[in-house]
Amino acid sequence: MSDIVNEAVVVLNEKLAGADIGGTAKFDIEGEGTVMMDASGARAADEDADVTLSADADTFQSILEGHTNPTSAFMTGKLKVDGDMGMAMKLAAALS
């Protein structure tokens, strides 16, 4: 597992504490791995999810650090969404 994925698990667990995204979500970080998120929190795993968000490592880290708005990243093509758009919006709100 990459350092980026391990760091993402820690940060996402902090940001999503108490948030209910209403299903399962997956971040696919190009060349690094995947992070699953659900009611029990975030973990390094690659499973089926209701929504998959894909981005390169720089974009993903910028979103986690609060420098890039997830919705803006999606609108500019830096973040791709496959699946439940409503859940993606809930996740974006929790990360902002």
PDB file of C-alpha atoms in Angstrom:
ATOM      1  CA  MET A   1       0.000   0.000   0.000  1.00  0.00           C
ATOM      2  CA  SER A   2       1.318   3.436  -0.878  1.00  0.00           C
ATOM      3  CA  ASP A   3       2.029   6.204   1.613  1.00  0.00           C
ATOM      4  CA  ILE A   4      -0.602   8.339  -0.129  1.00  0.00           C
ATOM      5  CA  VAL A   5      -3.301   5.703   0.429  1.00  0.00           C
ATOM      6  CA  ASN A   6      -2.268   5.198   4.068  1.00  0.00           C
ATOM      7  CA  GLU A   7      -2.336   8.967   4.694  1.00  0.00           C
ATOM      8  CA  ALA A   8      -5.708   9.239   2.908  1.00  0.00           C
ATOM      9  CA  VAL A   9      -7.254   6.619   5.201  1.00  0.00           C
ATOM     10  CA  VAL A  10      -6.225   8.619   8.287  1.00  0.00           C
ATOM     11  CA  VAL A  11      -7.406  11.978   6.896  1.00  0.00           C
ATOM     12  CA  LEU A  12     -10.680  10.598   5.539  1.00  0.00           C
ATOM     13  CA  ASN A  13     -11.504   8.927   8.847  1.00  0.00           C
ATOM     14  CA  GLU A  14     -11.050  12.316  10.559  1.00  0.00           C
ATOM     15  CA  LYS A  15     -13.084  14.247   7.962  1.00  0.00           C
ATOM     16  CA  LEU A  16     -15.901  11.699   7.713  1.00  0.00           C
ATOM     17  CA  ALA A  17     -16.282  11.024  11.452  1.00  0.00           C
ATOM     18  CA  GLY A  18     -20.007  11.104  12.162  1.00  0.00           C
ATOM     19  CA  ALA A  19     -20.923  11.774   8.504  1.00  0.00           C
ATOM     20  CA  ASP A  20     -23.337   9.429   6.760  1.00  0.00           C
ATOM     21  CA  ILE A  21     -22.643   9.249   3.043  1.00  0.00           C
ATOM     22  CA  GLY A  22     -25.521   6.798   2.616  1.00  0.00           C
ATOM     23  CA  GLY A  23     -23.683   3.860   1.082  1.00  0.00           C
ATOM     24  CA  THR A  24     -20.237   2.900  -0.161  1.00  0.00           C
ATOM     25  CA  ALA A  25     -17.770   5.091  -1.992  1.00  0.00           C
ATOM     26  CA  LYS A  26     -14.341   4.448  -3.441  1.00  0.00           C
ATOM     27  CA  PHE A  27     -11.476   6.825  -4.239  1.00  0.00           C
ATOM     28  CA  ASP A  28      -9.315   5.457  -7.039  1.00  0.00           C
ATOM     29  CA  ILE A  29      -5.979   7.272  -6.903  1.00  0.00           C
ATOM     30  CA  GLU A  30      -4.082   6.805 -10.168  1.00  0.00           C
ATOM     31  CA  GLY A  31      -0.957   4.697  -9.680  1.00  0.00           C
ATOM     32  CA  GLU A  32      -1.376   4.563  -5.890  1.00  0.00           C
ATOM     33  CA  GLY A  33      -4.380   2.384  -5.014  1.00  0.00           C
ATOM     34  CA  THR A  34      -7.912   2.685  -3.699  1.00  0.00           C
ATOM     35  CA  VAL A  35      -9.649   3.778  -0.516  1.00  0.00           C
ATOM     36  CA  MET A  36     -13.102   2.486   0.435  1.00  0.00           C
ATOM     37  CA  MET A  37     -15.501   4.582   2.532  1.00  0.00           C
ATOM     38  CA  ASP A  38     -18.721   3.487   4.200  1.00  0.00           C
ATOM     39  CA  ALA A  39     -20.590   3.775   7.509  1.00  0.00           C
ATOM     40  CA  SER A  40     -17.639   2.198   9.349  1.00  0.00           C
ATOM     41  CA  GLY A  41     -15.124   4.723   7.974  1.00  0.00           C
ATOM     42  CA  ALA A  42     -12.292   4.656   5.449  1.00  0.00           C
ATOM     43  CA  ARG A  43      -9.915   1.779   4.771  1.00  0.00           C
ATOM     44  CA  ALA A  44      -7.416   0.739   2.113  1.00  0.00           C
ATOM     45  CA  ALA A  45      -9.381  -1.714  -0.049  1.00  0.00           C
ATOM     46  CA  ASP A  46     -10.726  -2.225  -3.563  1.00  0.00           C
ATOM     47  CA  GLU A  47     -14.330  -3.411  -3.515  1.00  0.00           C
ATOM     48  CA  ASP A  48     -17.520  -2.655  -5.433  1.00  0.00           C
ATOM     49  CA  ALA A  49     -18.967   0.711  -4.439  1.00  0.00           C
ATOM     50  CA  ASP A  50     -22.074   2.795  -5.117  1.00  0.00           C
ATOM     51  CA  VAL A  51     -19.851   5.581  -6.446  1.00  0.00           C
ATOM     52  CA  THR A  52     -16.211   5.661  -7.564  1.00  0.00           C
ATOM     53  CA  LEU A  53     -14.248   8.909  -7.631  1.00  0.00           C
ATOM     54  CA  SER A  54     -11.054   8.846  -9.711  1.00  0.00           C
ATOM     55  CA  ALA A  55      -8.236  11.390  -9.714  1.00  0.00           C
ATOM     56  CA  ASP A  56      -4.471  11.625  -9.938  1.00  0.00           C
ATOM     57  CA  ALA A  57      -2.484  11.725  -6.707  1.00  0.00           C
ATOM     58  CA  ASP A  58      -1.870  15.509  -6.838  1.00  0.00           C
ATOM     59  CA  THR A  59      -5.573  16.317  -7.279  1.00  0.00           C
ATOM     60  CA  PHE A  60      -6.581  13.864  -4.570  1.00  0.00           C
ATOM     61  CA  GLN A  61      -4.092  15.300  -2.068  1.00  0.00           C
ATOM     62  CA  SER A  62      -5.168  18.845  -2.906  1.00  0.00           C
ATOM     63  CA  ILE A  63      -8.809  17.899  -2.199  1.00  0.00           C
ATOM     64  CA  LEU A  64      -7.866  16.257   1.107  1.00  0.00           C
ATOM     65  CA  GLU A  65      -5.806  19.278   2.178  1.00  0.00           C
ATOM     66  CA  GLY A  66      -8.698  21.623   1.372  1.00  0.00           C
ATOM     67  CA  HIS A  67      -6.881  23.457  -1.433  1.00  0.00           C
ATOM     68  CA  THR A  68      -9.177  22.109  -4.166  1.00  0.00           C
ATOM     69  CA  ASN A  69     -12.961  21.990  -3.988  1.00  0.00           C
ATOM     70  CA  PRO A  70     -14.186  18.518  -5.088  1.00  0.00           C
ATOM     71  CA  THR A  71     -17.010  20.033  -7.165  1.00  0.00           C
ATOM     72  CA  SER A  72     -14.575  22.352  -8.962  1.00  0.00           C
ATOM     73  CA  ALA A  73     -12.240  19.419  -9.609  1.00  0.00           C
ATOM     74  CA  PHE A  74     -15.157  17.500 -11.154  1.00  0.00           C
ATOM     75  CA  MET A  75     -16.261  20.453 -13.296  1.00  0.00           C
ATOM     76  CA  THR A  76     -12.727  20.910 -14.677  1.00  0.00           C
ATOM     77  CA  GLY A  77     -12.286  17.195 -15.433  1.00  0.00           C
ATOM     78  CA  LYS A  78      -9.654  16.561 -12.744  1.00  0.00           C
ATOM     79  CA  LEU A  79     -12.047  14.341 -10.757  1.00  0.00           C
ATOM     80  CA  LYS A  80     -14.136  11.694 -12.480  1.00  0.00           C
ATOM     81  CA  VAL A  81     -17.320  10.260 -10.947  1.00  0.00           C
ATOM     82  CA  ASP A  82     -18.791   6.881 -11.853  1.00  0.00           C
ATOM     83  CA  GLY A  83     -22.036   5.866 -10.155  1.00  0.00           C
ATOM     84  CA  ASP A  84     -24.379   7.572  -7.705  1.00  0.00           C
ATOM     85  CA  MET A  85     -23.964  11.331  -8.263  1.00  0.00           C
ATOM     86  CA  GLY A  86     -26.075  12.159  -5.176  1.00  0.00           C
ATOM     87  CA  MET A  87     -23.697  10.214  -2.969  1.00  0.00           C
ATOM     88  CA  ALA A  88     -20.731  11.918  -4.644  1.00  0.00           C
ATOM     89  CA  MET A  89     -22.254  15.287  -3.717  1.00  0.00           C
ATOM     90  CA  LYS A  90     -22.703  14.202  -0.069  1.00  0.00           C
ATOM     91  CA  LEU A  91     -19.083  13.074  -0.004  1.00  0.00           C
ATOM     92  CA  ALA A  92     -17.906  16.337  -1.559  1.00  0.00           C
ATOM     93  CA  ALA A  93     -19.796  18.308   1.100  1.00  0.00           C
ATOM     94  CA  ALA A  94     -18.203  16.219   3.878  1.00  0.00           C
ATOM     95  CA  LEU A  95     -14.719  16.809   2.433  1.00  0.00           C
ATOM     96  CA  SER A  96     -15.111  20.571   1.972  1.00  0.00           C
TER      97      SER A  96
END
